[in-house]
XYZ file of C-alpha atoms in Angstrom:
664
model
C 186.065 106.034 89.207
C 186.002 109.367 87.454
C 184.782 109.391 83.802
C 187.523 110.035 81.180
C 186.722 112.942 78.923
C 188.064 111.460 75.922
C 185.739 108.514 76.281
C 182.847 110.782 76.794
C 183.706 112.647 73.610
C 184.074 109.444 71.741
C 180.746 108.207 72.744
C 179.208 111.568 71.719
C 180.691 111.351 68.183
C 179.615 107.806 67.725
C 176.103 108.682 68.789
C 176.129 111.746 66.428
C 177.308 109.385 63.484
C 174.178 107.161 64.071
C 171.957 110.157 63.796
C 173.692 111.422 60.752
C 173.149 108.037 59.004
C 169.421 108.368 59.862
C 168.604 112.051 59.159
C 168.826 113.488 55.709
C 170.838 116.811 55.763
C 170.146 118.593 52.313
C 166.527 119.364 52.294
C 166.206 122.866 53.891
C 164.017 125.880 53.213
C 166.219 128.083 51.136
C 165.396 131.372 53.016
C 165.789 129.771 56.430
C 169.133 129.902 58.000
C 170.299 126.210 58.410
C 171.709 124.987 61.744
C 174.774 123.707 59.610
C 175.334 126.988 58.073
C 177.669 128.176 60.953
C 180.450 126.100 62.568
C 181.064 126.287 66.236
C 184.147 128.395 65.408
C 181.825 130.863 63.413
C 179.333 130.879 66.057
C 181.925 131.898 68.683
C 182.946 134.873 66.458
C 179.378 136.254 66.135
C 179.761 140.169 66.595
C 178.038 141.504 69.629
C 177.760 145.157 70.586
C 175.822 145.273 73.859
C 178.831 144.869 76.231
C 181.016 147.738 75.099
C 179.026 149.554 72.297
C 181.428 148.345 69.739
C 181.383 144.999 67.673
C 183.319 142.183 69.436
C 183.584 138.511 68.865
C 181.263 136.554 71.331
C 184.234 134.260 72.334
C 186.186 137.496 73.619
C 183.434 138.932 75.850
C 184.454 139.373 79.504
C 180.842 138.949 80.478
C 178.067 136.369 80.827
C 176.165 136.832 77.577
C 173.748 135.043 75.465
C 172.643 135.861 71.857
C 169.423 134.841 70.264
C 169.304 135.152 66.481
C 166.241 135.737 64.380
C 166.263 132.066 63.488
C 166.403 131.187 67.245
C 163.232 133.442 67.820
C 161.448 131.825 64.955
C 162.063 128.395 65.963
C 161.191 129.093 69.629
C 157.501 129.628 68.565
C 157.551 132.942 70.225
C 154.849 135.471 69.355
C 155.891 137.913 71.980
C 159.406 139.131 73.100
C 159.168 137.336 76.637
C 158.304 133.992 75.011
C 161.561 134.046 73.085
C 163.615 134.620 76.375
C 162.324 131.374 78.180
C 165.500 129.340 77.674
C 168.142 131.990 78.418
C 170.315 130.858 81.478
C 170.305 133.186 84.403
C 167.287 135.108 83.137
C 164.110 134.575 85.046
C 160.910 134.788 82.797
C 157.524 134.452 84.490
C 154.298 135.211 83.082
C 151.790 136.857 85.782
C 148.575 136.846 83.670
C 147.403 136.975 80.150
C 149.293 140.231 79.516
C 151.821 140.955 82.266
C 155.391 139.429 82.670
C 158.221 139.579 85.176
C 161.757 139.402 83.600
C 165.117 139.980 85.282
C 168.373 138.408 85.386
C 169.808 137.234 88.650
C 166.918 137.931 91.040
C 164.853 140.982 91.968
C 162.286 139.671 89.684
C 158.740 141.235 89.809
C 156.102 142.987 87.604
C 158.396 145.969 87.787
C 161.821 144.634 87.743
C 163.495 147.827 88.172
C 167.169 146.638 87.817
C 166.880 145.141 84.324
C 167.658 147.609 81.460
C 166.059 146.933 78.024
C 167.025 148.494 74.825
C 165.739 148.478 71.163
C 168.524 149.626 68.825
C 170.078 151.501 71.654
C 166.710 153.152 72.720
C 165.766 152.407 76.255
C 162.252 151.340 76.772
C 162.754 151.032 80.602
C 159.789 153.109 81.761
C 160.805 156.060 84.071
C 157.341 156.100 85.729
C 157.454 152.678 87.447
C 160.955 151.283 86.629
C 160.960 148.038 84.575
C 159.351 147.453 81.283
C 155.615 147.127 80.342
C 156.344 144.158 78.241
C 152.763 144.014 76.967
C 153.046 147.336 75.264
C 156.941 147.614 74.674
C 159.271 146.397 71.961
C 158.723 145.828 68.234
C 157.074 142.681 66.827
C 159.171 139.538 66.929
C 159.466 139.471 63.188
C 161.321 142.703 63.086
C 164.111 141.429 65.348
C 167.526 140.630 63.881
C 168.999 139.377 67.305
C 168.692 139.639 71.002
C 171.765 140.152 73.221
C 171.282 139.341 76.887
C 173.897 140.493 79.494
C 173.592 138.780 82.745
C 175.288 141.004 85.297
C 175.859 144.807 85.289
C 176.182 146.688 82.069
C 176.406 150.068 83.781
C 179.907 151.035 82.661
C 178.594 151.950 79.165
C 174.804 151.812 79.512
C 174.488 153.685 82.946
C 172.082 153.656 85.727
C 169.503 150.791 86.133
C 171.617 148.186 84.248
C 172.355 146.504 87.564
C 171.288 142.913 87.075
C 171.501 142.779 83.344
C 170.869 144.312 79.819
C 168.593 142.978 77.247
C 169.467 144.638 73.921
C 167.260 144.119 70.825
C 168.549 144.963 67.244
C 166.033 145.336 64.526
C 166.641 144.167 60.967
C 168.204 146.382 58.430
C 165.874 147.550 55.648
C 168.033 146.369 52.873
C 167.847 142.720 54.239
C 163.888 142.864 54.231
C 162.986 143.586 50.578
C 159.706 142.269 49.178
C 156.599 141.293 50.903
C 156.283 139.077 54.022
C 153.031 137.887 55.738
C 152.523 135.969 58.877
C 149.314 134.939 60.422
C 148.155 132.460 63.134
C 145.380 131.395 65.443
C 144.987 129.027 68.239
C 143.552 128.169 71.697
C 144.705 131.315 73.179
C 145.463 133.949 70.694
C 145.128 135.286 67.070
C 147.755 137.362 65.529
C 149.001 138.760 62.154
C 152.137 140.651 60.780
C 152.848 142.168 57.561
C 155.676 144.115 55.892
C 156.852 145.293 52.488
C 160.370 146.307 51.758
C 161.310 148.560 48.794
C 164.209 150.575 47.530
C 164.335 154.301 47.393
C 167.057 155.440 45.136
C 170.319 153.679 44.362
C 171.530 153.420 48.076
C 168.401 153.722 50.179
C 165.947 151.082 51.374
C 162.797 151.153 53.358
C 160.182 148.966 54.788
C 156.687 149.484 56.214
C 155.088 146.910 58.773
C 152.165 146.409 60.950
C 151.020 143.819 63.335
C 148.141 143.001 65.373
C 147.398 140.368 68.280
C 144.434 139.411 70.256
C 144.993 137.329 73.430
C 142.145 135.426 75.369
C 141.725 135.652 79.052
C 143.621 133.304 81.346
C 142.173 131.499 84.292
C 142.169 131.925 88.058
C 143.191 129.041 90.530
C 139.558 128.447 91.024
C 138.905 127.676 87.453
C 137.029 131.007 86.859
C 138.101 133.349 83.991
C 140.503 136.068 85.012
C 138.970 138.594 82.639
C 142.499 139.586 81.387
C 142.062 139.444 77.731
C 143.844 142.077 75.582
C 144.877 143.206 72.121
C 147.602 145.362 70.673
C 148.491 146.930 67.304
C 151.808 148.205 65.863
C 152.706 150.232 62.676
C 156.185 151.234 61.796
C 158.752 152.470 59.326
C 162.511 151.848 58.847
C 164.882 153.574 56.399
C 168.476 152.580 55.947
C 170.734 154.729 53.562
C 174.227 154.719 52.485
C 175.057 158.458 52.092
C 178.569 157.509 51.026
C 180.774 154.460 51.087
C 181.720 155.504 54.756
C 178.640 156.999 56.121
C 175.289 155.337 56.942
C 171.940 156.815 58.107
C 169.171 154.917 59.784
C 165.650 156.225 60.634
C 162.825 154.498 62.258
C 159.421 155.310 63.767
C 156.738 153.284 65.415
C 153.320 153.621 67.022
C 151.487 151.198 69.205
C 148.069 151.034 70.797
C 147.454 148.344 73.506
C 144.135 147.716 75.203
C 144.145 145.707 78.499
C 141.438 144.134 80.602
C 142.386 143.330 84.186
C 140.686 142.038 87.209
C 141.587 144.632 89.882
C 140.235 145.785 93.227
C 140.936 148.735 95.448
C 140.666 149.323 99.325
C 137.698 151.062 100.733
C 136.676 152.188 104.204
C 133.396 150.310 104.331
C 132.864 146.433 104.469
C 134.315 144.249 102.920
C 137.077 146.820 102.612
C 137.965 145.920 99.176
C 135.905 146.676 96.086
C 136.312 144.549 92.860
C 136.707 146.622 89.744
C 137.157 145.053 86.322
C 139.599 147.485 84.900
C 140.133 148.675 81.309
C 143.677 149.903 80.606
C 144.827 151.766 77.475
C 148.558 152.432 76.612
C 149.705 154.351 73.584
C 153.469 154.426 72.697
C 155.323 156.238 69.902
C 158.841 157.018 69.053
C 161.195 158.272 66.334
C 164.868 157.558 66.043
C 167.726 158.670 63.830
C 171.257 157.203 63.855
C 174.197 158.449 61.701
C 177.473 156.324 61.491
C 180.738 157.466 59.994
C 183.574 155.163 59.498
C 186.858 157.179 59.372
C 188.849 153.969 59.066
C 188.434 150.317 60.127
C 189.567 151.356 63.539
C 187.691 154.483 64.041
C 183.940 154.805 63.948
C 181.647 157.576 65.220
C 177.975 157.022 65.906
C 175.467 159.793 66.720
C 171.885 158.731 67.821
C 168.911 160.564 68.903
C 165.208 159.680 69.715
C 162.161 161.132 71.163
C 159.492 158.948 72.621
C 156.060 159.274 74.094
C 154.353 156.791 76.596
C 150.846 157.377 77.729
C 148.754 154.833 79.922
C 145.299 155.251 81.396
C 144.435 153.138 84.457
C 141.798 153.040 87.072
C 143.823 154.368 89.926
C 146.227 156.699 88.091
C 147.357 157.992 84.709
C 150.688 158.912 83.435
C 152.358 160.482 80.481
C 155.984 160.564 79.689
C 157.853 162.590 77.036
C 161.519 161.658 76.582
C 164.156 163.179 74.290
C 167.668 161.585 74.167
C 170.943 162.301 72.561
C 173.876 159.926 72.552
C 177.431 159.961 70.948
C 179.755 157.008 70.777
C 183.410 157.004 69.241
C 185.626 154.079 69.136
C 189.145 154.079 68.004
C 192.624 152.181 68.345
C 195.669 153.682 69.834
C 198.631 151.876 68.652
C 198.472 148.139 68.260
C 197.426 147.077 71.716
C 194.674 149.533 72.868
C 191.124 150.105 71.866
C 189.041 153.139 73.279
C 185.419 153.611 73.370
C 184.090 156.807 74.724
C 181.031 158.845 74.496
C 178.397 161.092 76.319
C 174.679 162.020 76.096
C 171.816 163.853 77.636
C 168.345 162.812 78.293
C 165.340 164.850 79.459
C 161.960 163.327 80.598
C 158.828 165.318 81.264
C 156.083 163.708 83.260
C 152.297 164.346 83.657
C 151.033 162.310 86.502
C 147.293 162.004 87.660
C 146.301 160.273 90.894
C 142.863 158.759 91.139
C 141.512 156.201 93.650
C 143.769 156.145 96.676
C 146.751 157.456 94.719
C 148.199 160.888 95.241
C 151.328 162.398 93.392
C 152.935 165.056 95.498
C 154.383 166.637 92.347
C 152.341 165.881 89.308
C 154.613 167.537 86.843
C 158.287 166.501 87.572
C 161.091 166.823 85.103
C 164.214 164.482 84.914
C 167.459 165.487 83.510
C 170.400 163.258 82.895
C 173.721 164.099 81.577
C 176.562 161.313 81.152
C 179.866 160.497 79.729
C 181.806 157.315 79.650
C 185.117 155.839 78.508
C 186.461 152.399 78.251
C 190.038 151.003 77.450
C 190.734 147.564 76.210
C 194.561 146.845 76.699
C 195.981 143.744 74.887
C 198.615 142.862 77.481
C 199.501 139.619 75.509
C 197.947 139.874 71.963
C 195.077 137.331 71.501
C 195.922 135.719 74.917
C 195.532 138.211 77.723
C 193.599 141.574 77.865
C 192.447 144.059 80.466
C 189.408 146.385 79.976
C 189.090 149.437 82.294
C 186.257 151.963 82.243
C 183.665 153.959 83.882
C 180.422 155.843 83.345
C 179.828 159.242 85.082
C 176.267 160.391 85.229
C 174.501 163.434 86.845
C 170.695 163.657 87.504
C 168.546 166.021 89.310
C 167.199 163.298 91.673
C 170.389 161.446 93.339
C 173.097 163.812 91.867
C 176.461 162.447 90.602
C 176.845 158.643 90.047
C 179.905 156.713 89.306
C 179.820 153.259 87.723
C 183.388 151.819 87.130
C 184.313 148.473 85.820
C 187.311 146.075 85.478
C 187.361 143.161 83.028
C 190.089 140.684 82.612
C 190.213 137.926 79.657
C 192.544 135.163 79.321
C 192.782 132.759 76.549
C 195.286 129.857 77.507
C 194.236 128.130 74.121
C 192.032 128.868 71.197
C 189.297 126.591 72.619
C 189.425 128.089 76.084
C 188.394 131.547 77.517
C 188.460 132.455 81.144
C 187.383 135.808 82.349
C 186.701 137.854 85.501
C 185.124 141.242 86.215
C 184.368 143.673 88.985
C 181.656 146.249 88.478
C 179.777 148.971 90.442
C 176.227 149.447 89.495
C 173.374 151.936 90.402
C 169.775 152.052 90.374
C 167.996 155.398 90.701
C 164.415 155.766 91.980
C 161.584 156.037 89.471
C 158.410 158.091 89.886
C 156.665 155.372 91.939
C 159.752 155.150 94.227
C 159.963 158.751 95.064
C 156.663 160.547 94.315
C 153.448 158.769 95.250
C 151.169 158.015 98.255
C 149.342 154.704 97.489
C 146.635 153.284 99.699
C 147.435 149.467 99.639
C 144.870 147.890 101.989
C 142.358 148.483 104.539
C 142.050 146.318 107.889
C 139.567 146.458 110.657
C 139.474 146.549 113.682
C 140.568 149.162 114.259
C 139.753 150.885 110.783
C 143.234 151.398 109.278
C 144.568 152.230 106.045
C 148.007 150.611 105.055
C 149.626 153.498 102.932
C 152.770 152.898 100.902
C 154.624 156.341 100.900
C 157.501 157.070 98.491
C 158.091 160.598 99.077
C 161.525 162.615 98.702
C 163.333 159.403 98.246
C 166.521 160.813 96.642
C 169.000 157.816 97.402
C 170.329 155.544 94.708
C 170.817 151.778 95.233
C 174.205 150.525 94.726
C 175.668 147.015 94.204
C 179.338 145.576 93.655
C 179.394 142.509 91.455
C 182.202 140.117 91.160
C 182.116 137.645 88.332
C 184.122 134.659 87.026
C 183.488 132.756 83.758
C 184.906 130.061 81.673
C 184.168 128.882 78.213
C 185.588 125.743 76.689
C 185.229 123.721 73.553
C 186.406 120.128 74.391
C 185.410 118.849 70.821
C 184.399 120.440 67.573
C 180.814 119.569 68.243
C 180.634 120.440 71.931
C 180.921 123.672 73.937
C 180.571 124.542 77.614
C 179.843 128.130 79.102
C 179.980 128.604 82.918
C 179.461 131.991 84.673
C 179.487 132.572 88.453
C 178.804 135.620 90.360
C 178.645 137.342 93.992
C 176.591 140.502 94.432
C 177.437 142.702 97.507
C 173.869 144.462 97.860
C 175.233 147.704 99.626
C 171.766 149.141 99.907
C 168.408 147.457 99.327
C 164.938 149.213 99.041
C 162.692 148.390 101.841
C 159.316 149.556 103.208
C 159.885 150.741 106.748
C 156.717 150.741 109.073
C 156.376 154.077 110.612
C 154.279 155.391 113.533
C 150.368 155.077 113.024
C 148.363 158.542 113.003
C 144.761 159.368 112.784
C 142.981 160.802 109.625
C 139.498 162.007 109.322
C 139.488 162.635 105.459
C 138.001 160.756 103.716
C 135.394 159.702 106.290
C 134.908 157.797 108.524
C 137.938 158.591 110.845
C 140.556 156.065 110.555
C 144.093 155.206 111.355
C 146.874 155.209 109.012
C 149.951 152.950 109.027
C 152.775 154.454 106.807
C 155.116 152.248 105.062
C 157.898 154.448 103.949
C 160.060 153.238 101.037
C 163.859 153.803 101.751
C 166.446 153.089 99.189
C 169.169 152.484 101.704
C 167.024 150.533 104.227
C 169.512 147.479 104.564
C 172.081 145.409 102.943
C 172.628 141.872 101.802
C 174.144 139.535 99.318
C 173.163 137.249 96.405
C 175.129 134.771 94.361
C 174.625 132.049 91.779
C 175.838 130.213 88.701
C 174.783 129.554 85.141
C 175.868 126.690 82.966
C 175.170 126.147 79.220
C 176.179 123.073 77.299
C 175.709 123.060 73.498
C 176.131 119.805 71.399
C 176.062 119.757 67.607
C 174.884 116.115 67.324
C 174.930 116.210 63.544
C 174.959 119.008 60.966
C 171.177 119.316 61.278
C 170.642 118.591 64.846
C 171.648 120.648 67.982
C 170.871 120.099 71.644
C 171.427 122.756 74.310
C 171.087 122.238 78.000
C 171.023 124.930 80.746
C 171.058 125.189 84.518
C 170.721 128.234 86.747
C 171.239 128.596 90.537
C 170.516 131.657 92.464
C 170.172 132.452 96.308
C 170.202 135.650 98.329
C 170.515 136.648 101.946
C 168.853 139.986 103.052
C 169.487 141.525 106.561
C 166.095 142.924 107.204
C 165.355 144.745 110.424
C 162.209 144.678 112.604
C 159.390 146.457 110.712
C 160.987 146.291 107.255
C 159.535 144.449 104.170
C 161.627 143.992 101.101
C 160.582 145.707 97.808
C 162.052 143.109 95.594
C 160.361 139.654 95.166
C 161.919 136.278 95.588
C 163.262 134.190 92.818
C 163.377 130.382 92.159
C 166.715 128.652 93.336
C 167.045 126.093 90.545
C 165.924 126.307 86.857
C 166.808 123.897 84.157
C 166.181 123.897 80.285
C 166.788 121.473 77.466
C 166.165 122.330 73.753
C 166.559 120.314 70.634
C 166.566 121.660 67.150
C 166.338 119.331 64.277
C 166.166 119.658 60.481
C 164.772 116.515 58.853
C 163.146 114.959 55.757
C 161.813 117.086 53.082
C 161.821 120.684 54.348
C 160.909 119.819 57.845
C 161.973 121.293 61.227
C 161.100 120.199 64.724
C 161.984 122.112 67.779
C 161.372 120.704 71.386
C 161.997 122.165 74.627
C 161.682 121.287 78.360
C 161.730 123.750 81.401
C 161.842 122.969 84.956
C 161.278 126.052 87.549
C 161.806 125.612 91.235
C 159.305 126.918 93.777
C 159.590 130.733 94.591
C 160.355 131.020 98.326
C 157.713 132.956 100.421
C 155.022 132.728 97.784
C 152.323 130.073 96.642
C 154.129 129.400 93.538
C 155.079 125.699 93.361
C 157.724 123.987 91.238
C 156.620 123.148 87.706
C 157.812 121.251 84.720
C 156.623 122.169 81.274
C 157.327 121.715 77.561
C 157.071 123.371 74.126
C 157.246 122.256 70.528
C 157.359 123.679 67.154
C 156.867 121.729 63.932
C 157.339 123.494 60.689
C 157.068 122.462 56.981
C 158.608 124.619 54.271
C 156.574 123.915 51.099
C 158.949 125.919 48.988
C 160.936 129.233 49.241
C 157.722 131.001 49.643
C 155.507 129.211 51.982
C 155.951 127.809 55.574
C 153.317 126.131 57.824
C 153.781 125.710 61.528
C 152.094 123.895 64.536
C 153.179 125.243 67.923
C 152.467 124.188 71.396
C 153.566 126.119 74.479
C 153.207 125.117 78.163
C 151.973 121.612 77.298
C 152.439 119.467 80.316
C 149.381 120.778 82.194
C 146.326 122.688 81.281
C 147.406 125.626 83.456
C 149.801 126.571 86.139
C 150.825 129.813 88.015
C 154.245 131.245 87.471
C 154.334 134.484 89.504
C 152.431 136.090 92.244
C 150.991 139.676 91.165
C 152.586 142.624 92.933
C 149.087 143.663 94.344
C 146.558 141.929 96.275
C 144.970 140.632 93.075
C 144.268 136.918 92.760
C 146.849 134.546 91.294
C 146.336 133.941 87.639
C 147.254 130.398 86.043
C 149.112 130.404 82.546
C 147.114 128.151 80.226
C 148.434 125.590 77.700
C 148.618 127.404 74.172
C 148.496 125.485 70.965
C 148.320 127.494 67.504
C 148.986 127.089 63.718
C 150.571 129.671 61.586
C 151.199 130.418 57.959
C 154.065 132.481 56.520
C 154.424 133.647 52.957
C 157.022 135.846 51.427
C 158.054 136.720 47.979
């Protein structure tokens, strides 16, 4: 017999009352946002900007989206951005070794997940050299982040190329909200870290902050128990200014520089036995950027934003070096037309200059290419039935000097049959354009014998984009004031998939000795396929001070590979589960506990694993906090992702640390 929803809701309410009688609710750290500070109705009205470049209530968004607040990040125990993303449904987060991560929504996950766009305050940190993000060197310290908006599914209509599987948009804190001093330091079994900032006022309507951070992470272990020699450290320094030029005009400026030192066990192919030579590699990456944004409010319904940034990315590696200089200019204007239409339009330009140097077994046919991109977009939200039924139409049009003109249209429909229910549907076309490693490199991957043969990956003159059509359906429902459900389903028509196509072997005499070469040519339109899945989130506010959240993600794909083809993208686990509990109790105490299950990754030696995390924090007063954090607790170490090279698999270790926070 089917369960009666009213009975289930009544049982949940009774259980909540029991815990409400046990747990005190009044003792909370004054400066820490309490779980009870926002009702479910208020949570659903959180303003997000990543979907349409304008502020919209979360409950009205026609997309699969999750939002992590600064309090969510703090209570996760994360010291790095990837750690804060672990429990987001539909987002696969896998640690490859001590410093490398693979992060992507809805498949295509690998070290270089090149269909996942990542932004910080509207500035892309997606690297044009390899595609994807160097997570070990990108992004601000977690203490700088106000919120993270994660779109699962295309965001190309407003953000353009490479926002194919999703968009991760980070927003940093306003300098006005970070006045005074703040210190955080911690140490544990796997890392030591520290962060400091000082906020102050410059004049009557200008606020500033200076900040710096450092992190030292120990080496992980190989499957045989030996050290992976992948320890690393990084350093960040930055500045942010926020100024009210007038009551309706604001200016923001930020600048940051980072220095990252990495150690990695690596090897490279040789033409003499044993045909691979081990080389403990020291990598060095330096990043710097400056960004300025001007916002003008002409009225409540008309806002103009102009933003520009310049960024430098430099990385020294054993087999190659690269240097990117980026200049970007972007304009966005939103306004209402009549009572039922809201327009957002804009455009921009980007220029990227590359300086590439091939070393051992790596050749760049064009060592100094330049990328030029010009774009424009428009999106129109039409209130067919105000507050009940709306339709959003839009498209981005881009021209670049590699693949030419690209079109990324989108259609979104939202229906709210009641105030507690939202149903939405969307159809989008998204585009990925090839990075430097996908169009401008000869890479010797391996040597086999006999006969003596080099396997050479060739990505030369690849000027085809990868396109994808995505169909989505979603439903949000609040059956009770303490319970909410969020379901998203999708189907991706993979119209063109990158594959390596085996070519005809040929003989080569340089370098000696004479050998064969088997070319593997990367082709952007090598084959087609499909992928599909579903994501479910259930949130229960058991008491004003206790919240539970459960997530489930399903993913599957079918690729139509031909003989001699191998796929460029990696497989992803079919099933993933997550459960988080956040509790405020007793005198100034917080307890956060999480469980994660990740299915096996097909075609790889990565087995299923179950692990847990916790954070116990004590707020001594409004100035001091002490915390004990444990991550990956259920076993001493486990692998999460195979490396993209022939390097050995690294196992991620249990991590326990203590931290102290002081602010005044």
